[in-house]
Short mmCIF file of C-alpha atoms in Angstrom, two decimals:
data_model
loop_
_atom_site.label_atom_id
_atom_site.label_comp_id
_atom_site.label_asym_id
_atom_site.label_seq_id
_atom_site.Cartn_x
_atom_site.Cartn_y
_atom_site.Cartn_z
CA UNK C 1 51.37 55.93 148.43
CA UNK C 2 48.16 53.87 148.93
CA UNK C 3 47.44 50.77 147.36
CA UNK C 4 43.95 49.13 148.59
CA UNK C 5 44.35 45.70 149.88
CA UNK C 6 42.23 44.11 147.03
CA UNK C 7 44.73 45.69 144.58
CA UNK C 8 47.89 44.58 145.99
CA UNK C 9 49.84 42.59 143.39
CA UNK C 10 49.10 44.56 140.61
CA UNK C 11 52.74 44.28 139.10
CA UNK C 12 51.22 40.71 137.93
CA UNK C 13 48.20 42.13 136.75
CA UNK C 14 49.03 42.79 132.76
CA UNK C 15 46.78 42.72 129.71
CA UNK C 16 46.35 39.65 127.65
CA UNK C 17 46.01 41.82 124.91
CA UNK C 18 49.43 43.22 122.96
CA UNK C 19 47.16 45.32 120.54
CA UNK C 20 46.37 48.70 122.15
CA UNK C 21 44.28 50.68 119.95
CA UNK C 22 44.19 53.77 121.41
CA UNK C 23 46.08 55.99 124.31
CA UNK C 24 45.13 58.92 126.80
CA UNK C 25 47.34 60.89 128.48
CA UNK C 26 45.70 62.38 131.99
CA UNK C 27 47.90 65.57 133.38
CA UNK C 28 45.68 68.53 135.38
CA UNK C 29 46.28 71.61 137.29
CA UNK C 30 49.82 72.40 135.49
CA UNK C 31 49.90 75.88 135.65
CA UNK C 32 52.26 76.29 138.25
CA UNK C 33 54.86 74.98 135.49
CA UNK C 34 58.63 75.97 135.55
CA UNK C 35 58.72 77.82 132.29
CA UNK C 36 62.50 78.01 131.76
CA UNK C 37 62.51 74.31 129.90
CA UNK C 38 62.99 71.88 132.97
CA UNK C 39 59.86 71.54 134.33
CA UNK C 40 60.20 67.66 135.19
CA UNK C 41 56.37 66.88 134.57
CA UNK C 42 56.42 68.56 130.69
CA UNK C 43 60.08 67.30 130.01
CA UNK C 44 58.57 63.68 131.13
CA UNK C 45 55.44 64.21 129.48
CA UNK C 46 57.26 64.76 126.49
CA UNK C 47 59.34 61.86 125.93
CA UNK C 48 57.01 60.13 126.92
CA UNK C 49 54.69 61.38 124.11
CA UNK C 50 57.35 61.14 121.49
CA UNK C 51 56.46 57.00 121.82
CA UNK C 52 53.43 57.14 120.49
CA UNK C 53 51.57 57.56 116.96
CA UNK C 54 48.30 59.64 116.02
CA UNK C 55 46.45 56.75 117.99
CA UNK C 56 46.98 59.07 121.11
CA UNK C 57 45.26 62.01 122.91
CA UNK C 58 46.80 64.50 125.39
CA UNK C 59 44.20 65.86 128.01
CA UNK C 60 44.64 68.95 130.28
CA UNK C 61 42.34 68.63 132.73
CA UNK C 62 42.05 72.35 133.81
CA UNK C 63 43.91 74.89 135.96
CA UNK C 64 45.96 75.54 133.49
CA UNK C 65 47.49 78.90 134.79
CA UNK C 66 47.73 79.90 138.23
CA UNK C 67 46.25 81.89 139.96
CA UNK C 68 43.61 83.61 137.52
CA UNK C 69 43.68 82.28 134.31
CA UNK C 70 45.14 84.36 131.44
CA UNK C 71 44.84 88.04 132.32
CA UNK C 72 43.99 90.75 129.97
CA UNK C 73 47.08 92.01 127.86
CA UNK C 74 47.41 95.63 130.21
CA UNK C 75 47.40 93.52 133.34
CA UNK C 76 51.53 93.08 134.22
CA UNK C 77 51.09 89.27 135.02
CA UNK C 78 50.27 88.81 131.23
CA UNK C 79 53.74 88.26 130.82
CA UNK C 80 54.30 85.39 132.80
CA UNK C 81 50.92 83.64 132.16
CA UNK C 82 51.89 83.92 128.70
CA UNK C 83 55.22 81.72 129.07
CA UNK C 84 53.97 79.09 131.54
CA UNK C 85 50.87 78.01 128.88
CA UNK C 86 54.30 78.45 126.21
CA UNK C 87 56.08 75.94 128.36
CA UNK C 88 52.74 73.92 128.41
CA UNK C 89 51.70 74.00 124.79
CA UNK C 90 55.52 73.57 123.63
CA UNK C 91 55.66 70.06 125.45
CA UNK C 92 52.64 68.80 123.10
CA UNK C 93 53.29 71.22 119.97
CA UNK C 94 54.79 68.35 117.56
CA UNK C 95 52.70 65.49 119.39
CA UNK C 96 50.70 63.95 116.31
CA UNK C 97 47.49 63.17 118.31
CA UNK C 98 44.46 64.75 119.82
CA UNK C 99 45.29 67.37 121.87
CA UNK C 100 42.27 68.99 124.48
CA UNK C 101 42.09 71.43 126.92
CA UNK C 102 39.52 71.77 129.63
CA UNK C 103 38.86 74.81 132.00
CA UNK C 104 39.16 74.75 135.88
CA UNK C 105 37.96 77.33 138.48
CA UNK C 106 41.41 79.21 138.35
CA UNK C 107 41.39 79.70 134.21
CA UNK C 108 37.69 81.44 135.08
CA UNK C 109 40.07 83.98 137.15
CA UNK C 110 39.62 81.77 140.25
CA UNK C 111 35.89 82.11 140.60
CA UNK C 112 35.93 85.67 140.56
CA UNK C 113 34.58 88.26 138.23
CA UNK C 114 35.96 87.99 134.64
CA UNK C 115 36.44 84.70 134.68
CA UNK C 116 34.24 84.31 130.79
CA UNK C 117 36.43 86.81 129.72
CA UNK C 118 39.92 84.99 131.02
CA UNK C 119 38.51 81.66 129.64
CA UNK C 120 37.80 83.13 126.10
CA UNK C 121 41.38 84.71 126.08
CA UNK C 122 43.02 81.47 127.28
CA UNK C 123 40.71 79.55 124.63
CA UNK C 124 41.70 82.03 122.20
CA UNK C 125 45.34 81.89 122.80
CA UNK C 126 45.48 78.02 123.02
CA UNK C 127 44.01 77.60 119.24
CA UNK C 128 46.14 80.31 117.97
CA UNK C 129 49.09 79.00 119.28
CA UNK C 130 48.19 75.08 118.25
CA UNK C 131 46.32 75.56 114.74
CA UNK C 132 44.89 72.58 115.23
CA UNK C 133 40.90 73.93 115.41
CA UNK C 134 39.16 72.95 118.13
CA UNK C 135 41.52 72.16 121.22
CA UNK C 136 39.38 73.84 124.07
CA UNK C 137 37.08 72.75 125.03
CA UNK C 138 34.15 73.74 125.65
CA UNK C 139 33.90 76.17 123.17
CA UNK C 140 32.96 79.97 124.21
CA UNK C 141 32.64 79.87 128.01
CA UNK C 142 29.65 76.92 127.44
CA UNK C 143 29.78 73.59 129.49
CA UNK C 144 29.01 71.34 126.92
CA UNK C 145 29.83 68.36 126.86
CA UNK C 146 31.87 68.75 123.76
CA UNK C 147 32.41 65.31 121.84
CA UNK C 148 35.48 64.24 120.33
CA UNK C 149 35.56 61.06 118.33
CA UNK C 150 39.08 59.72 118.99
CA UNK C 151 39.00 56.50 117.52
CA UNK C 152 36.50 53.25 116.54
CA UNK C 153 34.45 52.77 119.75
CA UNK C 154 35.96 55.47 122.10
CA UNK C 155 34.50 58.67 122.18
CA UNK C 156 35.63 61.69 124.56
CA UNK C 157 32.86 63.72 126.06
CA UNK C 158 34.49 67.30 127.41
CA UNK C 159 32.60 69.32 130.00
CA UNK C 160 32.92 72.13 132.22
CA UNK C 161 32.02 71.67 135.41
CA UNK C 162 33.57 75.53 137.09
CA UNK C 163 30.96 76.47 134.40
CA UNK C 164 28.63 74.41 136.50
CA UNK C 165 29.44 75.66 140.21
CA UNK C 166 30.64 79.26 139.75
CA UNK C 167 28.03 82.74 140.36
CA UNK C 168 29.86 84.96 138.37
CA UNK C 169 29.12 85.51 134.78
CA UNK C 170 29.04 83.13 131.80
CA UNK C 171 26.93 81.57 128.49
CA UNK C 172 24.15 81.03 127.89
CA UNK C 173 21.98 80.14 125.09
CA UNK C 174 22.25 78.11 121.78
CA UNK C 175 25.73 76.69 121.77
CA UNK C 176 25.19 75.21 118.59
CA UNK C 177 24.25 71.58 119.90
CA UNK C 178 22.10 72.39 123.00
CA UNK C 179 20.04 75.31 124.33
CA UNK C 180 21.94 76.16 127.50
CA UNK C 181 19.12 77.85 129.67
CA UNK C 182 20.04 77.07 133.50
CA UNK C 183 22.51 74.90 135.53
CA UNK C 184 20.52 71.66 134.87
CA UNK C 185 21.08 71.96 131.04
CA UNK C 186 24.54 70.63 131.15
CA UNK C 187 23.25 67.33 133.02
CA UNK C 188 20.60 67.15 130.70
CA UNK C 189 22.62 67.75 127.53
CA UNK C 190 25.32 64.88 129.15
CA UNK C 191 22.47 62.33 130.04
CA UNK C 192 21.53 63.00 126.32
CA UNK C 193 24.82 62.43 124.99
CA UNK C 194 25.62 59.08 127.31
CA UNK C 195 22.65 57.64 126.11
CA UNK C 196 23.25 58.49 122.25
CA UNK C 197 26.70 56.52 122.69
CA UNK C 198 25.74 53.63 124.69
CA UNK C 199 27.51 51.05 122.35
CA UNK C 200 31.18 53.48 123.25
CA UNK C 201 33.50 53.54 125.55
CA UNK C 202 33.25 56.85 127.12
CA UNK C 203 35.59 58.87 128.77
CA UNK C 204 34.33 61.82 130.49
CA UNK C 205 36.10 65.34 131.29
CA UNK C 206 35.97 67.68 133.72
CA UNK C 207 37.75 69.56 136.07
CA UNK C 208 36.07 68.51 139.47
CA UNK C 209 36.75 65.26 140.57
CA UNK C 210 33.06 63.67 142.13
CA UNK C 211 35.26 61.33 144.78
CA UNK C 212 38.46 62.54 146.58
CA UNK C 213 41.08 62.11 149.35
CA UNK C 214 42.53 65.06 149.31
CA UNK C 215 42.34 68.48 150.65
CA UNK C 216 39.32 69.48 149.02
CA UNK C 217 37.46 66.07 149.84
CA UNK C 218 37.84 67.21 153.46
CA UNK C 219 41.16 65.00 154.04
CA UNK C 220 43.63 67.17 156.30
CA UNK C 221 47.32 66.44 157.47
CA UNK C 222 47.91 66.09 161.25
CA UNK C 223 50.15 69.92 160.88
CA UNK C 224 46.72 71.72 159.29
CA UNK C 225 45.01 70.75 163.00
CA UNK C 226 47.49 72.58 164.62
CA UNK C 227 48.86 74.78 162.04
CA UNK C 228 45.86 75.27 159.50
CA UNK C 229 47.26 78.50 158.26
CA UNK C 230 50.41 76.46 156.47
CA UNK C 231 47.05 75.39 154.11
CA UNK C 232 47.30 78.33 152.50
CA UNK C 233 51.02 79.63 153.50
CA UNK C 234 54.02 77.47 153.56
CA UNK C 235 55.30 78.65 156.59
CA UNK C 236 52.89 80.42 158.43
CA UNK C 237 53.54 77.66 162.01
CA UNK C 238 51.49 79.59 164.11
CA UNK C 239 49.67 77.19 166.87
CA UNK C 240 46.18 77.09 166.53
CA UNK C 241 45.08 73.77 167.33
CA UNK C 242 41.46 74.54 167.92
CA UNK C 243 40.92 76.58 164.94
CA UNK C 244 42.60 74.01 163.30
CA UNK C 245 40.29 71.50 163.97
CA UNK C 246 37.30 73.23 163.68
CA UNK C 247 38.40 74.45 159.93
CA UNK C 248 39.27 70.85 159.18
CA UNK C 249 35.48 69.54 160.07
CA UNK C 250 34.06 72.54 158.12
CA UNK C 251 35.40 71.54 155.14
CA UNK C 252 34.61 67.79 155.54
CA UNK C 253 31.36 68.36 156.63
CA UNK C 254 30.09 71.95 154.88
CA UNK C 255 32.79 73.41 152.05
CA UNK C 256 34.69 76.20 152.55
CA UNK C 257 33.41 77.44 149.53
CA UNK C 258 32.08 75.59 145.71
CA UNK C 259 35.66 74.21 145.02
CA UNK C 260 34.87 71.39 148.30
CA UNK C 261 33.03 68.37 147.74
CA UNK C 262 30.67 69.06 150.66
CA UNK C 263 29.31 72.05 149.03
CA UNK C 264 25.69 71.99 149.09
CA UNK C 265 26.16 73.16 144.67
CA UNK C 266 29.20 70.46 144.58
CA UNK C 267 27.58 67.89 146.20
CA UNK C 268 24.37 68.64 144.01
CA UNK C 269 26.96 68.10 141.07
CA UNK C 270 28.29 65.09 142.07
CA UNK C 271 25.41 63.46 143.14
CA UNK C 272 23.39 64.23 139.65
CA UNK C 273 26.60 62.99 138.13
CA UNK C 274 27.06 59.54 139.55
CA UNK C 275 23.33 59.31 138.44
CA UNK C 276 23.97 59.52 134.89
CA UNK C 277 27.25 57.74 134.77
CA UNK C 278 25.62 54.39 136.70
CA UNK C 279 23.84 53.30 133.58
CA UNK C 280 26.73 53.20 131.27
CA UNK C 281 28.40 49.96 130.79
CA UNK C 282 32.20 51.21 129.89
CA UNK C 283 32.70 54.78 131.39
CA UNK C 284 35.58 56.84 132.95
CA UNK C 285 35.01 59.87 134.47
CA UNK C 286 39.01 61.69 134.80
CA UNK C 287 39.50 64.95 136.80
CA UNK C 288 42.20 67.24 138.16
CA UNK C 289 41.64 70.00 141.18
CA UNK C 290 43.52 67.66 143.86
CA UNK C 291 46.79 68.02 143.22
CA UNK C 292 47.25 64.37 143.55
CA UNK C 293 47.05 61.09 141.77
CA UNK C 294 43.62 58.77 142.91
CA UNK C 295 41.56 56.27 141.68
CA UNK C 296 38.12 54.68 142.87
CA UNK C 297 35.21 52.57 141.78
CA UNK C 298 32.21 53.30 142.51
CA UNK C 299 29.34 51.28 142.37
CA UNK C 300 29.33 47.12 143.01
CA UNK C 301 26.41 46.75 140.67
CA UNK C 302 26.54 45.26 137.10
CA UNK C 303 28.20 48.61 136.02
CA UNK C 304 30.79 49.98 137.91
CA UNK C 305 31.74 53.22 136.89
CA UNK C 306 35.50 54.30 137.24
CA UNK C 307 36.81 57.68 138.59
CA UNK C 308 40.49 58.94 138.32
CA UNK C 309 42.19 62.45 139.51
CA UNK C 310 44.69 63.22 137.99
CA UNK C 311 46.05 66.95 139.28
CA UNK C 312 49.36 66.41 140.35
CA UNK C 313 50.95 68.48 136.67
CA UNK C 314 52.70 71.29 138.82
CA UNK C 315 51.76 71.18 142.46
CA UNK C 316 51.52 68.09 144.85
CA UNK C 317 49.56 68.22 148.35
CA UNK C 318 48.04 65.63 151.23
CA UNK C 319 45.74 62.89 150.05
CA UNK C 320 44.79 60.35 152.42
CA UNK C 321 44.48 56.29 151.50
CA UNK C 322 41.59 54.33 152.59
CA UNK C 323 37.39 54.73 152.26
CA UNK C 324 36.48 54.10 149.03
CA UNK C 325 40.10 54.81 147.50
CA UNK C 326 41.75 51.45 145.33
CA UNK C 327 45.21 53.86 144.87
CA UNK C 328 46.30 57.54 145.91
CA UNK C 329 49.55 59.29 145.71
CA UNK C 330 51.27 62.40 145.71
CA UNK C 331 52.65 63.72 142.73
CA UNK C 332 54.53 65.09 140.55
CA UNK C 333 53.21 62.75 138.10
CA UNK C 334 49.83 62.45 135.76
CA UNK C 335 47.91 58.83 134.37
CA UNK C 336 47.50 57.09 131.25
CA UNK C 337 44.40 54.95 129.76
CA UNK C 338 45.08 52.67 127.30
CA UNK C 339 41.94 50.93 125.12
CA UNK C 340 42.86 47.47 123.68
CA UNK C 341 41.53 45.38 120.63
CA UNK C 342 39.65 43.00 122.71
CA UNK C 343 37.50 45.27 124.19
CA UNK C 344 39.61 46.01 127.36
CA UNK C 345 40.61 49.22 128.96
CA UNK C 346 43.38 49.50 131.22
CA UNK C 347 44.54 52.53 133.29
CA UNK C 348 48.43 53.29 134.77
CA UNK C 349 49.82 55.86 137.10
CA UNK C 350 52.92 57.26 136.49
CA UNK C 351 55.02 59.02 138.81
CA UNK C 352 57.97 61.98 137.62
CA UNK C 353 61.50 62.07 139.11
CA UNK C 354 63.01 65.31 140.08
CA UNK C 355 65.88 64.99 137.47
CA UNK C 356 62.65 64.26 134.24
CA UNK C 357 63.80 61.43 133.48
CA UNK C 358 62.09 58.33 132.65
CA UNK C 359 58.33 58.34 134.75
CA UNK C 360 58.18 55.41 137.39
CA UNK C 361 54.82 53.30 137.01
CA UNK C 362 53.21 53.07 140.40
CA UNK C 363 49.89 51.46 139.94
CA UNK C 364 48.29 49.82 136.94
CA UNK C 365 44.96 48.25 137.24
CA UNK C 366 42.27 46.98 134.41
CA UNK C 367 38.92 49.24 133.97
CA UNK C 368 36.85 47.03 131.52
CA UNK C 369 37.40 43.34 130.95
CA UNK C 370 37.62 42.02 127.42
CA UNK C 371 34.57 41.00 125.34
CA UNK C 372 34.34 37.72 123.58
CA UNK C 373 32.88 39.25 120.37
CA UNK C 374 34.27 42.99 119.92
CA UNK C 375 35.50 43.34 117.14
CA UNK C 376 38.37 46.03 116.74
CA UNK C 377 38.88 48.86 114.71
CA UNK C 378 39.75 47.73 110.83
CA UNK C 379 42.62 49.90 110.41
CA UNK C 380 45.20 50.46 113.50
CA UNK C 381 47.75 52.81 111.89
CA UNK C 382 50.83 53.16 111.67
CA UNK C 383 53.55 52.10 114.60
CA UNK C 384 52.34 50.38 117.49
CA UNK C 385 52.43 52.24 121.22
CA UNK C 386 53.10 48.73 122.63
CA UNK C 387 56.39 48.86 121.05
CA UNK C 388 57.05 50.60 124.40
CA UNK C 389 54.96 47.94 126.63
CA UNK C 390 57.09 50.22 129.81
CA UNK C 391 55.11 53.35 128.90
#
């Protein structure tokens, strides 16, 4: 675990606040879930829902189901798709808030063709299963962003960035609030949407994260220099120091392929991103794909935006500290925001025991200071998440 030096002491660092107003629950790239009930991340995830009131979300921030998504019903690894997203939708079936799912690069069938076709089954399945109308999101294979009021002041803006950086097939047209033409319509349509909620606090969606220090950020262990084929299988040790090397640079510096930063159509991504994000006073962008835990800050200017991954649901793998990085980790574990009635926003990093019980807060750290004059929401429900000030 990393902890930047300009964070250290954050187990002092609490709100002044006790009235949290609102609650988001960060967990990505699960689908490599143990589907016969003791998966530690979902059994955690769980309990640790059951604390909270209908003044809490639930966000699933893609790669949902390894490796391709949900496959067609002839295909014989329907079967077990089907019970890992049962495992995954069981965990947050009696949860009384917002629940949303967002698509990564292996729900579209990892990048491959049919990947529109395994993210309209998945959506399909997901709404069925919940009843709760829309919970995927975006809608139809679109990018979005899809907005979700979630309470006074907060809004949630969903989008789909494998949508974004894949070649294969996938919408196009009117999806009933923009007119999704080209690759450059989703910015658009987000720059659009920023602007129309200026007076929010935003919290963006994707799958992608746009700053990493993990494997696809270009952040190898010493072994994948001299063993780089343990990468991709566990253990494959053959010695090839060289190669090694040279595969580690490549993806620093180039991208294996679209799902690396360094990608010439990633890097376009992030770059166009971090451009719309900068003008926004109170914004959060989460993501999954590294299956880690990270935060950074970005920006020193009079609006610093905020960027969390939050991957680590059902795999765990290298991230580096240092650069730009205030906090990394390795998982199992997933992150929580939590929106208070003075205007502040807080996020916490939560890390998963083997055995599922209680989740061990690593890091906690304050997004958005309080404002003297915001006013909070009139009514605050029922309960009170704070009852639990430990979760």
């Amino acid at each position: 675990m990393f902890v930047a030096e300009s964070a250290h002491g954050w187990q002092e660092d609490a709100p002044t606040s006790d009235q949290e107003v609102y609650r988001v629950y960060l967990v990505g790239d699960v689908g490599a879930v143990q589907t016969d009930g003791t998966d530690p991340v979902l059994g955690t995830l769980k309990k640790h829902l059951e604390l909270v009131d209908e003044r809490a979300a639930v966000v699933f921030l893609g790669d949902n189901l390894y490796c391709c998504g949900l496959p067609d019903s002839m295909d014989p690894g329907r079967a077990d798709a089907e019970a890992r997203l049962r495992a995954i939708l069981g965990a947050v079936d009696h949860f009384s808030g917002r629940i949303v799912f967002v698509p990564g690069n292996h729900d579209w069938n990892s990048s491959r063709p049919g990947g529109l076709e395994s993210v309209a089954r998945q959506e399909r399945y997901v709404e069925s299963y919940l009843n709760r109308g829309d919970t995927f999101l975006p809608s139809d294979g679109y990018p979005g962003p899809a907005k979700v009021k979630l309470a006074d002041g907060i809004t949630l803006l969903a989008i789909d960035t494998e949508w974004y950086l894949t070649d294969q097939a996938k919408s196009f047209g009117d999806d009933g609030r923009n007119d999704i033409r080209e690759r450059d319509d989703l910015l658009t349509g987000l720059a659009e949407e920023i602007r129309d909620e200026e007076d929010e606090r935003l919290l963006i969606v994707g799958h992608h994260p746009l700053m990493s220090n993990g494997q696809h950020g270009g952040h190898a262990r010493a072994r994948d220099h001299l063993f780089p084929l343990t990468r991709f299988w566990k253990n494959a040790y053959v010695p090839l120091p060289l190669i090694g090397t040279l595969g580690v640079l490549y993806v620093r510096y180039l991208g294996v392929s679209e799902q690396d930063l360094a990608h010439v159509r990633y890097r376009r991504l992030s770059t166009a991103l971090k451009r719309i994000f900068r003008d926004h006073e109170r914004l959060v962008y989460a993501a999954g794909h590294e299956h880690s835990l990270q935060y950074f800050q970005s920006g020193k200017d009079l609006h610093p935006n905020h960027f969390v991954v939050s991957g680590a649901g059902s795999k765990s793998s290298h991230v580096a500290g240092g650069g730009d990085a205030i906090f990394t980790a390795t998982g199992p574990g997933y992150s929580t925001i939590h929106y208070y009635g003075d205007g502040s926003t807080w996020l916490s990093f939560w890390r998963v025991a083997a055995d599922g019980n209680d989740p061990i807060h690593v890091f906690r750290t304050r997004l958005h200071a309080a404002e003297q004059n915001y006013e909070p929401p009139a009514e605050t429900g029922p309960g009170d998440p704070m009852d639990h000030p430990d979760y």
